[in-house]
C-alpha cells in the first residue's frame, strides 16, 4: 500500500467516514491517476470490478473525499469536472485539442491574493490560474 493511500485512509477514518470496497477503489484509483479523470472516467475504469456501481455513487464518494480535503475538483470552462488527489499546490495546463490536463509548478501567487484583498476588501480564500494551449502530442499530430 502506498504511503499516500495509507495517509488518506487515516484521514477518512479520523473524519468518521466509513470505508467501503467501492470507496477504497475510487480513492486508490484517483491516487494512482495522473490524468485528472472525470467521474465518468473513474466509473468506466472500475465498472468491471464493480458492475453494480453507478456514476452517481462515484460522484457521491468524490464529494466525501472533497469534504475531507483529500481531493480537489477542477473545472475548466464547459468541460465536466475533473478530479485531482494531488493536494500539493500546483497549477494546470489544459490542451485545447484533446482536453488533456498537465501539472506544472510555480511559486504560489500569494502576492496576487494580498493585492486583491487590499483592493477589494475581500477575505480572499484562493485564486485560480490555468494555462491552455496545445499539448506535445497534439502538436506532433498536427505537423505529421
Ligand atoms: Zn492535446
Ligand atoms: Mn494536478
PDB file of N, CA, C and O and ligand atoms in Angstrom, residues 95-100 133-139 141, ligand 1:
ATOM      1  N   UNK A  95      -4.991  21.133 -22.685  1.00  0.00           N
ATOM      2  CA  UNK A  95      -4.870  21.153 -24.138  1.00  0.00           C
ATOM      3  C   UNK A  95      -6.219  21.490 -24.778  1.00  0.00           C
ATOM      4  O   UNK A  95      -7.234  20.871 -24.463  1.00  0.00           O
ATOM      5  N   UNK A  96      -6.213  22.486 -25.640  1.00  0.00           N
ATOM      6  CA  UNK A  96      -7.437  22.896 -26.339  1.00  0.00           C
ATOM      7  C   UNK A  96      -7.924  21.824 -27.309  1.00  0.00           C
ATOM      8  O   UNK A  96      -9.096  21.801 -27.677  1.00  0.00           O
ATOM      9  N   UNK A  97      -7.005  20.951 -27.754  1.00  0.00           N
ATOM     10  CA  UNK A  97      -7.363  19.958 -28.775  1.00  0.00           C
ATOM     11  C   UNK A  97      -7.937  18.684 -28.151  1.00  0.00           C
ATOM     12  O   UNK A  97      -8.990  18.228 -28.548  1.00  0.00           O
ATOM     13  N   UNK A  98      -7.207  18.114 -27.192  1.00  0.00           N
ATOM     14  CA  UNK A  98      -7.617  16.800 -26.670  1.00  0.00           C
ATOM     15  C   UNK A  98      -8.129  16.871 -25.227  1.00  0.00           C
ATOM     16  O   UNK A  98      -8.610  15.873 -24.704  1.00  0.00           O
ATOM     17  N   UNK A  99      -8.007  18.020 -24.586  1.00  0.00           N
ATOM     18  CA  UNK A  99      -8.546  18.175 -23.239  1.00  0.00           C
ATOM     19  C   UNK A  99      -7.646  17.678 -22.125  1.00  0.00           C
ATOM     20  O   UNK A  99      -7.992  17.773 -20.949  1.00  0.00           O
ATOM     21  N   UNK A 100      -6.498  17.139 -22.508  1.00  0.00           N
ATOM     22  CA  UNK A 100      -5.549  16.622 -21.508  1.00  0.00           C
ATOM     23  C   UNK A 100      -5.136  17.719 -20.531  1.00  0.00           C
ATOM     24  O   UNK A 100      -4.981  18.880 -20.910  1.00  0.00           O
ATOM     25  N   UNK A 133      -3.508  25.612 -24.128  1.00  0.00           N
ATOM     26  CA  UNK A 133      -2.742  25.648 -25.362  1.00  0.00           C
ATOM     27  C   UNK A 133      -2.839  24.310 -26.073  1.00  0.00           C
ATOM     28  O   UNK A 133      -3.860  23.644 -25.964  1.00  0.00           O
ATOM     29  N   UNK A 134      -1.776  23.924 -26.742  1.00  0.00           N
ATOM     30  CA  UNK A 134      -1.765  22.655 -27.480  1.00  0.00           C
ATOM     31  C   UNK A 134      -0.666  21.779 -26.891  1.00  0.00           C
ATOM     32  O   UNK A 134       0.494  22.189 -26.841  1.00  0.00           O
ATOM     33  N   UNK A 135      -1.031  20.575 -26.454  1.00  0.00           N
ATOM     34  CA  UNK A 135      -0.062  19.696 -25.802  1.00  0.00           C
ATOM     35  C   UNK A 135       0.938  19.139 -26.821  1.00  0.00           C
ATOM     36  O   UNK A 135       0.731  19.238 -28.028  1.00  0.00           O
ATOM     37  N   UNK A 136       2.000  18.529 -26.310  1.00  0.00           N
ATOM     38  CA  UNK A 136       3.056  17.995 -27.180  1.00  0.00           C
ATOM     39  C   UNK A 136       2.516  16.960 -28.164  1.00  0.00           C
ATOM     40  O   UNK A 136       2.875  16.980 -29.344  1.00  0.00           O
ATOM     41  N   UNK A 137       1.664  16.052 -27.656  1.00  0.00           N
ATOM     42  CA  UNK A 137       1.120  15.000 -28.534  1.00  0.00           C
ATOM     43  C   UNK A 137       0.327  15.616 -29.683  1.00  0.00           C
ATOM     44  O   UNK A 137       0.477  15.217 -30.837  1.00  0.00           O
ATOM     45  N   UNK A 138      -0.518  16.575 -29.357  1.00  0.00           N
ATOM     46  CA  UNK A 138      -1.351  17.195 -30.396  1.00  0.00           C
ATOM     47  C   UNK A 138      -0.493  18.023 -31.355  1.00  0.00           C
ATOM     48  O   UNK A 138      -0.787  18.086 -32.550  1.00  0.00           O
ATOM     49  N   UNK A 139       0.564  18.645 -30.834  1.00  0.00           N
ATOM     50  CA  UNK A 139       1.474  19.378 -31.711  1.00  0.00           C
ATOM     51  C   UNK A 139       2.081  18.463 -32.770  1.00  0.00           C
ATOM     52  O   UNK A 139       2.125  18.810 -33.943  1.00  0.00           O
ATOM     53  N   UNK A 141       0.861  15.576 -33.760  1.00  0.00           N
ATOM     54  CA  UNK A 141      -0.221  15.107 -34.641  1.00  0.00           C
ATOM     55  C   UNK A 141      -0.521  16.151 -35.726  1.00  0.00           C
ATOM     56  O   UNK A 141      -0.884  15.820 -36.837  1.00  0.00           O
TER      57      UNK A 141
HETATM   58 ZN1  LIG B   1      -3.612  17.524 -26.707  1.00  0.00          ZN
END
